[in-house]
Coordinates of N, CA and C and ligand atoms in Angstrom, one line a residue:
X17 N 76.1 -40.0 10.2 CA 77.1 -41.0 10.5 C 76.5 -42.3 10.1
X18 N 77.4 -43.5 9.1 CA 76.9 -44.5 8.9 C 76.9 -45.9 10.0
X19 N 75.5 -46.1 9.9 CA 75.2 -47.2 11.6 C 75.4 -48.6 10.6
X20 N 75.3 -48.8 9.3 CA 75.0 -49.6 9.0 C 76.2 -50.8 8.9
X21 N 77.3 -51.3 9.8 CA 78.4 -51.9 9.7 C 78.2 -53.5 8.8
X22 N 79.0 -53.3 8.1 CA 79.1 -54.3 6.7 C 80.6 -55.2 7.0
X23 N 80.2 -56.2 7.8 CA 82.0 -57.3 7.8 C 82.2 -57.4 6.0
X24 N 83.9 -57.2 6.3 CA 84.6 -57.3 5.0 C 84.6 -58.8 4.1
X25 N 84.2 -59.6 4.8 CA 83.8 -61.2 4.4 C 82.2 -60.9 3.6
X26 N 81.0 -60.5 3.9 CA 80.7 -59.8 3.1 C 80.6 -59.6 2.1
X27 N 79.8 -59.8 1.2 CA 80.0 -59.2 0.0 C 78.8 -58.8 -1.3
X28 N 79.1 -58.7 -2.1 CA 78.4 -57.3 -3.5 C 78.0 -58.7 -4.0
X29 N 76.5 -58.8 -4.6 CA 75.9 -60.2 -6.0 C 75.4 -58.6 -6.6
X30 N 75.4 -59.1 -7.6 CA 74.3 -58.2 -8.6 C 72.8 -59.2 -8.8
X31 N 71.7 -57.9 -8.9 CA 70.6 -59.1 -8.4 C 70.2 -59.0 -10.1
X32 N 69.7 -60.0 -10.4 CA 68.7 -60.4 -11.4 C 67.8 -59.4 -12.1
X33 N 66.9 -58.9 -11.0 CA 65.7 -57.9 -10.9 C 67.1 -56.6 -11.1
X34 N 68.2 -56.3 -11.1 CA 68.7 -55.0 -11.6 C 69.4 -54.1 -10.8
X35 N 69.0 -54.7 -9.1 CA 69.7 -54.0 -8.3 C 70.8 -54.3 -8.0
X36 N 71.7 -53.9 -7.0 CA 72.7 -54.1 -6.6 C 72.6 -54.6 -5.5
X37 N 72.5 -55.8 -5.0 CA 72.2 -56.3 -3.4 C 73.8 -56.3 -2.6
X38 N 73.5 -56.1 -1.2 CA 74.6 -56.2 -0.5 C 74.1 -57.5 0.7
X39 N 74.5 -58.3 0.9 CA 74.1 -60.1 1.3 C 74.5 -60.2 3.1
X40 N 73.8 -59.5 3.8 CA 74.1 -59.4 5.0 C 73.2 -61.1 5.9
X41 N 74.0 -61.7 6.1 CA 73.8 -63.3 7.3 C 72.5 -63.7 5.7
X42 N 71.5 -63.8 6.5 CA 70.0 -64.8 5.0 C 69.1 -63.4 4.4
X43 N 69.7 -62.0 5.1 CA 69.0 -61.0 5.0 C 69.7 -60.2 3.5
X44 N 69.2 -59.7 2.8 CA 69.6 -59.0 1.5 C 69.4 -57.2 1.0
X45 N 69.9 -56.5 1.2 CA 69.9 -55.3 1.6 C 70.0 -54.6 -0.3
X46 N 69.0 -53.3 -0.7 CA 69.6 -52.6 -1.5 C 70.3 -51.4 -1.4
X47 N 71.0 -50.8 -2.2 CA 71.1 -50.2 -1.4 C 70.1 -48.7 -1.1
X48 N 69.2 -48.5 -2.1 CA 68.5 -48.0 -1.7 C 67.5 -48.0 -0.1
X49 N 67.4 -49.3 0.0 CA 66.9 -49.9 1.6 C 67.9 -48.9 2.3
X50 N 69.4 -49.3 2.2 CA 70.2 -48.9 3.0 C 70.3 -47.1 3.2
X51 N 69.9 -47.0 2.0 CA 70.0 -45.1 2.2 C 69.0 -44.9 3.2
X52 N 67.9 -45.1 2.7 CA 66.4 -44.9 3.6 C 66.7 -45.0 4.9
X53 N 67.5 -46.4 5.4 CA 67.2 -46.8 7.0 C 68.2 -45.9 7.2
X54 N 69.3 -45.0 6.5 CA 70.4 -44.4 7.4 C 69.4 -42.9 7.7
X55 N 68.8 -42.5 6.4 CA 67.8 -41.3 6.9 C 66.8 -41.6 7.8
X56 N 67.0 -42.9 8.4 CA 65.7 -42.9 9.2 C 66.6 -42.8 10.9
X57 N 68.1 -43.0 10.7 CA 68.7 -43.2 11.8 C 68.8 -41.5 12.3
X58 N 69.2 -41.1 13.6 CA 69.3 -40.1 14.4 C 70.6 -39.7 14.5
X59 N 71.1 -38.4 14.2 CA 72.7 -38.1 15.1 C 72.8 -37.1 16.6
X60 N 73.2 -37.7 17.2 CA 73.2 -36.9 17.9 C 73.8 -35.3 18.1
X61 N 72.9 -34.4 18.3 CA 73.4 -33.1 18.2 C 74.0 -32.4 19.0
X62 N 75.2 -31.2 18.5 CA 76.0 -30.9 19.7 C 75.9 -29.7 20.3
X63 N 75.4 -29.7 21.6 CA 75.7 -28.5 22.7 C 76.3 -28.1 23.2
X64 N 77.3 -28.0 22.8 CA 78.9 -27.7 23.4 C 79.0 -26.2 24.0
X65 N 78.0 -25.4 22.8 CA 77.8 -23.6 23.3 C 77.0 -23.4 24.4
X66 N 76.5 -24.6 25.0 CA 76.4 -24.1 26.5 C 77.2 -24.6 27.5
X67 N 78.4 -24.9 27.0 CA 79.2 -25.0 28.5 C 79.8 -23.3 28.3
X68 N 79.2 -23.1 29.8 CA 80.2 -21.8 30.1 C 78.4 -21.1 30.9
X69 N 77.5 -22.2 30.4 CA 76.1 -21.1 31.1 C 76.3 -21.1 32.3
X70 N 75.6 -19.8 32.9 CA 75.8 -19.6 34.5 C 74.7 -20.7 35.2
X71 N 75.5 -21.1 36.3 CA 74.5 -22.2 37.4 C 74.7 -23.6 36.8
X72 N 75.6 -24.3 35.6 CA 75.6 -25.1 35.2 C 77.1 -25.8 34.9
X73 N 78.4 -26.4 35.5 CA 79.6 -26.9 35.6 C 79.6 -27.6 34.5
X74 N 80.9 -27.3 33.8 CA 81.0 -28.0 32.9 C 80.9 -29.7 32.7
X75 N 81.4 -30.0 34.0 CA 81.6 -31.5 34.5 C 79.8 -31.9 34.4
X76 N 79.2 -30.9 34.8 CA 77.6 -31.3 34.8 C 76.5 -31.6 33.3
X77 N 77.3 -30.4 32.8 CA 76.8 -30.2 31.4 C 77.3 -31.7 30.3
X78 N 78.7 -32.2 30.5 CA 79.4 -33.1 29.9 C 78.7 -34.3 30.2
X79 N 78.8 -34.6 31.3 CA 77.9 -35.9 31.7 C 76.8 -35.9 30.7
X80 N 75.9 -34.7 30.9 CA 74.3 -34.5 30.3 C 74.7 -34.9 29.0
X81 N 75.4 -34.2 28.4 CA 75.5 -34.6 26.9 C 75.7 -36.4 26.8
X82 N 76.9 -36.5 27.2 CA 76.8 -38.0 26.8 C 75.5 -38.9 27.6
X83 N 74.9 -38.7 28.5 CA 73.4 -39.1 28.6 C 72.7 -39.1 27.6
X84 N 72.9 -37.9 27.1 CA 71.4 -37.5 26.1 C 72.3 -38.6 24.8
X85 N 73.5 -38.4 24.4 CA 73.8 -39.5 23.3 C 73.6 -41.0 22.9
X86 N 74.2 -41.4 24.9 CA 73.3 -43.1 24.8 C 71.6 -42.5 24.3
X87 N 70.8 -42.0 24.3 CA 69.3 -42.0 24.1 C 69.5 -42.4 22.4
X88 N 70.6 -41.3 21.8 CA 70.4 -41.2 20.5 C 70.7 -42.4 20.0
X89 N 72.0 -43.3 20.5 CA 72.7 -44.3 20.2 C 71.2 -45.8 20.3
X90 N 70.6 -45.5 21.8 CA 69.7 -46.6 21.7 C 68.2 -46.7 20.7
X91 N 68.0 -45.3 20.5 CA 66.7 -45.1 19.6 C 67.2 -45.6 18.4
X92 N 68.4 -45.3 17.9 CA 68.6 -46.0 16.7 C 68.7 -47.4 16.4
X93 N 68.9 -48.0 17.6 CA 69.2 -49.4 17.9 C 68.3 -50.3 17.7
X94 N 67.4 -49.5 18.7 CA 65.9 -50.1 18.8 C 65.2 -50.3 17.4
X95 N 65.3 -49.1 16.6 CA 64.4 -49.2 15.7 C 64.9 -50.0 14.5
X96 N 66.3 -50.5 14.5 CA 67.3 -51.2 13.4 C 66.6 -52.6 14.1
X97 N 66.6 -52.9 15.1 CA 66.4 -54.2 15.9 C 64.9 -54.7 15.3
X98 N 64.2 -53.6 15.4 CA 62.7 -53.8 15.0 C 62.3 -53.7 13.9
X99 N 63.0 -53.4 13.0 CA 62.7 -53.0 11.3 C 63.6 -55.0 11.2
X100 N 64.4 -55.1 11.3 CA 64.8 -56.7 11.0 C 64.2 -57.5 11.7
X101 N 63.3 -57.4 12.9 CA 62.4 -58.7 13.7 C 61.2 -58.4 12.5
X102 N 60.7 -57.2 12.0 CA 59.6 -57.2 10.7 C 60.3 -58.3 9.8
X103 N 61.1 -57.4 9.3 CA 61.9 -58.4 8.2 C 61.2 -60.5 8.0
X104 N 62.1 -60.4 9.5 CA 61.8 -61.7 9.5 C 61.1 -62.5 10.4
X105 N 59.6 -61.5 10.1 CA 58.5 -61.9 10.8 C 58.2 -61.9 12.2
X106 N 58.9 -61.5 12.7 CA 58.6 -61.9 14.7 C 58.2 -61.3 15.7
X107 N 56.8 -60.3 14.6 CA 56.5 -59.8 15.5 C 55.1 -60.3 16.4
X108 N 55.1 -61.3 16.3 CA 54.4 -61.9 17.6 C 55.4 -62.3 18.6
X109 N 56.5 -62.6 18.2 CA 57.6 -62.5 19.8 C 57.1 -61.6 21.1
X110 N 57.4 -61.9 22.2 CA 57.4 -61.0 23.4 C 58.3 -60.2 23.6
X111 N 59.5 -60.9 22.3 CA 60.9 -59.8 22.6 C 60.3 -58.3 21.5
X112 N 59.6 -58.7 20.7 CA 59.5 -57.3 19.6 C 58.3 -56.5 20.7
X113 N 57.3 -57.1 21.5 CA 56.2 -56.5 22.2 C 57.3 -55.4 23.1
X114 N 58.2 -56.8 24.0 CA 59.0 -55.3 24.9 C 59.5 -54.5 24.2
X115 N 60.3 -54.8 23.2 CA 61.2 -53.4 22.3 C 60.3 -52.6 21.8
X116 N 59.1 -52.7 21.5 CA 57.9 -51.7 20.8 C 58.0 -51.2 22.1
X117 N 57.5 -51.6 23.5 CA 57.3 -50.8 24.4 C 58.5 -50.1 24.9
X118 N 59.8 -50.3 24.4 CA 60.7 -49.4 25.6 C 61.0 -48.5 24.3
X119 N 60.9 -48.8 23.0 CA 61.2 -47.6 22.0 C 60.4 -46.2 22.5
X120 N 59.3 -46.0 23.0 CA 58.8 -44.5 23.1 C 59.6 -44.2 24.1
X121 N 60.3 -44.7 25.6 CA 60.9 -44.6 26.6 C 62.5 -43.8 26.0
X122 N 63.1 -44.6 24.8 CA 64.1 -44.1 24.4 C 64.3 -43.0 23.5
X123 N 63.2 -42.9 22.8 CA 63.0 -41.5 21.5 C 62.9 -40.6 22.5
X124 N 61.6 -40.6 23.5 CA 61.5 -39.1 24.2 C 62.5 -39.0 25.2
X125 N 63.5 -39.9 25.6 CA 64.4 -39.3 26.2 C 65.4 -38.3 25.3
X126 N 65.7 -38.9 24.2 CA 66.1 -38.4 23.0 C 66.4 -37.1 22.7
X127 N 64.5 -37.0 22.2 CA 63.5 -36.0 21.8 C 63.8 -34.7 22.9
X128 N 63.0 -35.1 24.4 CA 63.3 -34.2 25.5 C 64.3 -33.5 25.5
X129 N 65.6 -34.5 25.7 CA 67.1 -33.5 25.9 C 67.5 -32.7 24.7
X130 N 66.7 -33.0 23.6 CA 66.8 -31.9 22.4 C 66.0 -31.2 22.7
X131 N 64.9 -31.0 22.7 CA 63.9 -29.0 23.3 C 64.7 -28.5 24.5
X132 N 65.1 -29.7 25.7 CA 65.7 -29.4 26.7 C 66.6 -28.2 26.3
X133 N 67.9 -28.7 25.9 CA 69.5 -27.9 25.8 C 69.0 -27.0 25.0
X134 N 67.7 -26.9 23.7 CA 67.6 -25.7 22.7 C 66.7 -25.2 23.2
X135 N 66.1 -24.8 24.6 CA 65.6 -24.2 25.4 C 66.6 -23.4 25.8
X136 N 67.7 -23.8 26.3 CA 68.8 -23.1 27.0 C 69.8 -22.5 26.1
X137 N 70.5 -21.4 27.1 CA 71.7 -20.8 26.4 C 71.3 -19.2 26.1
X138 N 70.3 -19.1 26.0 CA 70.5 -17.3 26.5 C 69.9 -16.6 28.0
X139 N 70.0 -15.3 28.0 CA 70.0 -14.5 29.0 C 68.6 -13.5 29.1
X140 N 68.0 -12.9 30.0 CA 67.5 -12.1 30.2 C 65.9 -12.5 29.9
X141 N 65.1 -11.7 30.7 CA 63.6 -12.2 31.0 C 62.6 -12.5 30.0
X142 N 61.6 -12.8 29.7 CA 60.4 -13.2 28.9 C 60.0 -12.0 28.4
X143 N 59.9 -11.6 27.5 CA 59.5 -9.9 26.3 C 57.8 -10.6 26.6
X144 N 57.1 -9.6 27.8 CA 56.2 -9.9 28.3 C 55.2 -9.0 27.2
X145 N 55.2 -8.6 26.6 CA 54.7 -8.2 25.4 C 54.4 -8.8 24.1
X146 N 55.3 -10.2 24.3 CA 55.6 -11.1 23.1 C 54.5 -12.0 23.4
X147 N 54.3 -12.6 22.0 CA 52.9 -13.8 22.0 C 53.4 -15.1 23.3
X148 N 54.1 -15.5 23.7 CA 54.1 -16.5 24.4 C 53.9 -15.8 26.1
X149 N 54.3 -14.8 26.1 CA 53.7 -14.4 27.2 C 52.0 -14.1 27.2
X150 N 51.8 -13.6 26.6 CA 50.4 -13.4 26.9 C 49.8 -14.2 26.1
X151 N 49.6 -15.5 25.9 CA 49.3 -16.5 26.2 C 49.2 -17.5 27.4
X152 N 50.7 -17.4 28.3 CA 50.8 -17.7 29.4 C 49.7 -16.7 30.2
X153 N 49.6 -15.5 30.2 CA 48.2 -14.6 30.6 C 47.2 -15.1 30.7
X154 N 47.0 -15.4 29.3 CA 45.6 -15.9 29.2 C 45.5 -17.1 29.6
X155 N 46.2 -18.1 29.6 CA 46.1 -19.1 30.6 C 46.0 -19.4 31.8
X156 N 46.6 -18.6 32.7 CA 47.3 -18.7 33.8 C 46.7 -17.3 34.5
X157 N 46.4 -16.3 33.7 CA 45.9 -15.1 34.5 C 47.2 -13.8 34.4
X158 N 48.3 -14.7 34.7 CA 49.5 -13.4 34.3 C 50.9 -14.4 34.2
X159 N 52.1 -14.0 33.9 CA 53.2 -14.8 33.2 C 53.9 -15.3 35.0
X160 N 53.5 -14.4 35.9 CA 54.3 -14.7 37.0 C 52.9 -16.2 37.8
X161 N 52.2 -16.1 37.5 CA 50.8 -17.5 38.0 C 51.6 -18.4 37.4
X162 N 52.0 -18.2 36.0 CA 51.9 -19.3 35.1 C 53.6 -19.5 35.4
X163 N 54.7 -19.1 36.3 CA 56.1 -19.3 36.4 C 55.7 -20.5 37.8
X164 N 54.7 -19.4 38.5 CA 54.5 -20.5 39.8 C 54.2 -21.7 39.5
X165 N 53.1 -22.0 38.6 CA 53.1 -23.2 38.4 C 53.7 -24.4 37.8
X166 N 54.7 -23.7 36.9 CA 55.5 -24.5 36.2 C 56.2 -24.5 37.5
X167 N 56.8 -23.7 38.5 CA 58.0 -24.2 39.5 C 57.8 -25.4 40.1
X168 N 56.1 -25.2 40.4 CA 55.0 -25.7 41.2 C 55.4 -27.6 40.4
X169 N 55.1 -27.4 39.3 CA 55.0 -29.1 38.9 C 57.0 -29.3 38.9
X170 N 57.7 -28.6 38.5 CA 59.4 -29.2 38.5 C 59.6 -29.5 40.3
X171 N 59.1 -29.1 41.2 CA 59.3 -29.5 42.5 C 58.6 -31.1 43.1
X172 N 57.5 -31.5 42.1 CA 57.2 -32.6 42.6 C 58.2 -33.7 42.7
X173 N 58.0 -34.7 43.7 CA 58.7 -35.9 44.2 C 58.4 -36.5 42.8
X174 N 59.6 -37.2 42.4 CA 60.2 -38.7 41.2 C 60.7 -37.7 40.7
X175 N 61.1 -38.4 39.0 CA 62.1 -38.0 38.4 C 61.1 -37.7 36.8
X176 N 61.6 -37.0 36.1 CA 60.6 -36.4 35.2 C 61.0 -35.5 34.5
X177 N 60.3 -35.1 33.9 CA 60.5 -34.0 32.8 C 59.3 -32.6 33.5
X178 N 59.2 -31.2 33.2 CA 58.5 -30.6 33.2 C 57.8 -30.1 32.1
X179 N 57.2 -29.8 31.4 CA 56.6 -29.5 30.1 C 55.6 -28.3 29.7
X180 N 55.7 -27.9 29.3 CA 54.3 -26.1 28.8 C 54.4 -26.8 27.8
X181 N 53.4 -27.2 27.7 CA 52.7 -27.8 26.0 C 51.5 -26.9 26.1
X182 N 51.4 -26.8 24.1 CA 50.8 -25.8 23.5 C 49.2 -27.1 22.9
X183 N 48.5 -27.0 23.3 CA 47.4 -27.6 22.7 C 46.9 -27.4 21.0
X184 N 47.8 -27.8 19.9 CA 47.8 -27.4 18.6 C 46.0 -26.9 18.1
X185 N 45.4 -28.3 18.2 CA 43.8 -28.0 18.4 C 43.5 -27.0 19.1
X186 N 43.3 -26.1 20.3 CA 42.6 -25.5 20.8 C 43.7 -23.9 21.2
X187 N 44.7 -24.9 21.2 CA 46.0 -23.5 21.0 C 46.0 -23.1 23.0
X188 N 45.6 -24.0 23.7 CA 45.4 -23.6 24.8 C 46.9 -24.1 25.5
X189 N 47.4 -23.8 26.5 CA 48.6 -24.2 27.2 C 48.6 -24.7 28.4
X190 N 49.4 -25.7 28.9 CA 49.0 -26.7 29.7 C 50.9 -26.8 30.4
X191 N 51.1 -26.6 31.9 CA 52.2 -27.5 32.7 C 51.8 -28.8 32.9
X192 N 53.1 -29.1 32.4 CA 52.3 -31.1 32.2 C 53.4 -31.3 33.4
X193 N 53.7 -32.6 34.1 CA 54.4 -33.5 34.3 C 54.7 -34.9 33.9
X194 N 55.9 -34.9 33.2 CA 56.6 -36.2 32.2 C 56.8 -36.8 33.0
X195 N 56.6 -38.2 33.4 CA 56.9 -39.1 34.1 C 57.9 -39.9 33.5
X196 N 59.2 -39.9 33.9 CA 60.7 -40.6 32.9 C 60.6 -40.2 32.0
X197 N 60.3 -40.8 30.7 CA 60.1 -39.9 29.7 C 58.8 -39.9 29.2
X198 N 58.1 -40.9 29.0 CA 56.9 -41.4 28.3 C 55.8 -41.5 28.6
X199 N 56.2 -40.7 29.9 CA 54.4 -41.0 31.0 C 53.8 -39.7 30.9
X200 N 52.9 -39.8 30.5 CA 51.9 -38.2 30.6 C 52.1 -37.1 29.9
X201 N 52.3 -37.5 28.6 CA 52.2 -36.8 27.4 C 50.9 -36.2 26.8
X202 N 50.5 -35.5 26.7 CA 48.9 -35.2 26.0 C 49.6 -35.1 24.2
X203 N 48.5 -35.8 24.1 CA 48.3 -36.2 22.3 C 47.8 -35.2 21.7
X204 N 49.0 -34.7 20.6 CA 48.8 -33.5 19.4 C 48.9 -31.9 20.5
X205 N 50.0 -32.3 21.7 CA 50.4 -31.1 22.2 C 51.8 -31.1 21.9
X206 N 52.2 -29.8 21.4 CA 53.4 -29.3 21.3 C 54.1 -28.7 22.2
X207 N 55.6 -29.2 22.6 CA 56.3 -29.1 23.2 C 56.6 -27.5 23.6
X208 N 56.2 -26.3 24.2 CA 57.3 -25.4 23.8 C 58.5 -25.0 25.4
X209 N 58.2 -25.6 26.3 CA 59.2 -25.4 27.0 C 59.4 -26.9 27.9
X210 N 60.9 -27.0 27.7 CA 61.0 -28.5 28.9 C 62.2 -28.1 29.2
X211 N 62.2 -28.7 31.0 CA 62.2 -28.6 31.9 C 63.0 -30.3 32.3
X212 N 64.6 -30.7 32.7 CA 65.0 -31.5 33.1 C 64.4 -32.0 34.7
X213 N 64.0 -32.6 34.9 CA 64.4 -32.5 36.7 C 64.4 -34.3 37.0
X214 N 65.2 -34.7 36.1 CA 66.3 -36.1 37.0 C 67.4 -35.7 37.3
X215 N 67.6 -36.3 38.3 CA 69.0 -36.0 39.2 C 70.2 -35.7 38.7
X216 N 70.5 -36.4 37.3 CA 71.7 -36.3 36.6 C 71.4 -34.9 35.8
X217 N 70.5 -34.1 35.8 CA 70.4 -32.7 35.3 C 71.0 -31.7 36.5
X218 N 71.0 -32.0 37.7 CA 71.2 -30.8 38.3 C 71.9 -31.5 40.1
X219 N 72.5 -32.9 40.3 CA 72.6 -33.3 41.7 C 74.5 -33.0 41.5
X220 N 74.8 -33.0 40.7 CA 76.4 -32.6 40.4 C 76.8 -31.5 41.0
X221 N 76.2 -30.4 40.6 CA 76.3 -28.9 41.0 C 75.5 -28.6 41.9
X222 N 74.4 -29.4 42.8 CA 73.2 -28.6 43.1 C 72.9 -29.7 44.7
X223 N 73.7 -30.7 44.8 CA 72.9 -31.7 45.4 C 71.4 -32.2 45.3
X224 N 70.9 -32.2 46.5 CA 69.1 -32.3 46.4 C 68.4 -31.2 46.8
X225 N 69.4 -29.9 46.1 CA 68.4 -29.0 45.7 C 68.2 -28.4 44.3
X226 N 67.1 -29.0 44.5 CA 66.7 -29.1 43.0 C 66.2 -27.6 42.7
X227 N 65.4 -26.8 44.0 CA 64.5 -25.5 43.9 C 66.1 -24.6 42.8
X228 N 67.2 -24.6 43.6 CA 68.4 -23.8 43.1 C 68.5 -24.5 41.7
X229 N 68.6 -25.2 41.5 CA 68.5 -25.8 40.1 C 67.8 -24.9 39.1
X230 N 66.4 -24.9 39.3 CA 65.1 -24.5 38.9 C 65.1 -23.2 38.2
X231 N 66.1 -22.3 39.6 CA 66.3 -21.1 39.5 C 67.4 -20.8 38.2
X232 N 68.5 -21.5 38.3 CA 69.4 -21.6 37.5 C 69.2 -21.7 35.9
X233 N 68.0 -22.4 35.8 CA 67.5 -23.0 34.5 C 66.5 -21.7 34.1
X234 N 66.2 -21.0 34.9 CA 65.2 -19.9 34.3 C 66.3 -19.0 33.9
X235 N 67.0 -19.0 34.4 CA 68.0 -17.4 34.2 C 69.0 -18.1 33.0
X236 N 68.9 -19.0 32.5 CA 69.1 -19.1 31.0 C 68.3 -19.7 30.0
X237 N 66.9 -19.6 30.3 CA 66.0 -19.7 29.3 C 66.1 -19.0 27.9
X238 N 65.9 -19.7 26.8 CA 66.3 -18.9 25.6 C 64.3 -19.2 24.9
X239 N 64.0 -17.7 25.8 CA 62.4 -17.6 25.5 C 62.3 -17.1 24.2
X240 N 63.2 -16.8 23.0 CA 62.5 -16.6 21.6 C 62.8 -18.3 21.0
X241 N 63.5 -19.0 21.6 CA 63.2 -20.2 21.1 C 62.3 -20.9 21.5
X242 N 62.1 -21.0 23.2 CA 60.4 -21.4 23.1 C 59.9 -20.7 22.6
X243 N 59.3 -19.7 22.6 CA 58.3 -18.7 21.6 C 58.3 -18.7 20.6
X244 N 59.5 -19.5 19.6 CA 59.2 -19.8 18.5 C 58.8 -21.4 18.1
X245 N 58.7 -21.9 19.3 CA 58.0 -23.2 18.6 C 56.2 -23.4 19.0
X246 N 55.6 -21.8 19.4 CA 54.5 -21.7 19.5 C 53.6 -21.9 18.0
X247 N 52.5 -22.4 17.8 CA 52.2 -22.9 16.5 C 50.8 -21.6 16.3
Ligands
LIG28 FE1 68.6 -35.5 31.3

């Protein structure tokens, strides 16, 4: 989708140097600039084949999505906002310091609700014979230690993410807890299973039981897609 909106007042110079400039306010765009920043923009992706999963109302799932689209809508925003305060210098402003700091807040909200929903959508238990299980083994001792403890961290008090990150270096596996989105991340771990647990993932259908939630979200785990993002 094109973010880049161009008023019809507006208009085409041919530049000197050969390119084709397009003359936005004192700023000057080619359009090659312009291809780049659209490939650098995000679309948001659609989950529509999980309305109908069991434990989850459509009404609940609908909200989620357009949630997870403001993320897409603001990551792009942010980073249009920040590529033009470069442009024209300001990044010693306090305004570009906050937007640097709330951009990781809005990608991994982004990011999350994409492993999130492409975690989900199928049926039936963990192929306890398959490499992600026995990995969880050897981590954890057996696949049912390592269920407890992932339940164990999605039950904690705030709002958060749950996480099985894969330690790419050491290949070791770790239940993290995401704090909103950007809090307690471990560096150069890979994502392979997450885990919603803000209110707006599961207080629609579930009230403030989140445990039922939990349960709901395992029994449509789509474990060859986490197990395929084991490295
Ligand atoms: Fe969410």
């Amino acid at each position: 989708m094109k973010r880049l909106l161009i008023p019809r007042r507006q208009f085409l110079t041919l530049s000197v140097t050969g390119g084709l400039l397009l003359s936005i306010g004192q700023t000057k765009f080619t359009f090659a600039q312009i291809r780049k920043e659209e490939k650098m923009s995000y679309n948001a992706r659609d989950y529509s084949r999980l309305i109908g999963m069991e434990g989850f109302s459509e009404t609940l799932l609908k909200n989620h999505f357009t949630l997870y689209q403001g993320y897409v809508t603001n990551t792009n925003k942010l980073a249009d906002t920040l590529r033009q305060m470069l442009k024209e210098g300001k990044t010693a402003a306090s305004e570009y310091a906050e937007l640097k700091r709330r951009f990781g807040w809005e990608f991994d909200g982004m990011r999350l609700h994409e492993y999130y929903f492409e975690n989900l959508g199928a049926k039936g238990a963990i192929d306890k014979s398959g490499k992600l299980a026995k990995k969880m083994a050897d981590a954890f001792g057996s696949y049912e230690e390592w269920e407890k403890d992932f339940k164990g961290v999605g039950a904690m008090r705030g709002i958060g993410w749950v996480t099985l990150y894969q330690d790419t270096a050491s290949g070791n596996l770790f239940n993290c807890w995401i704090n909103e989105h950007d809090g307690g991340h471990l560096v150069g771990c890979n994502p392979i299973l997450i885990l919603d647990v803000f209110e707006h993932a599961f207080m629609i259908d579930y009230g403030l039981k989140r445990a039922d939630y939990i349960t709901a979200f395992f029994k449509n785990i789509d474990w060859k897609a986490a197990e395929g993002r084991l490295k």
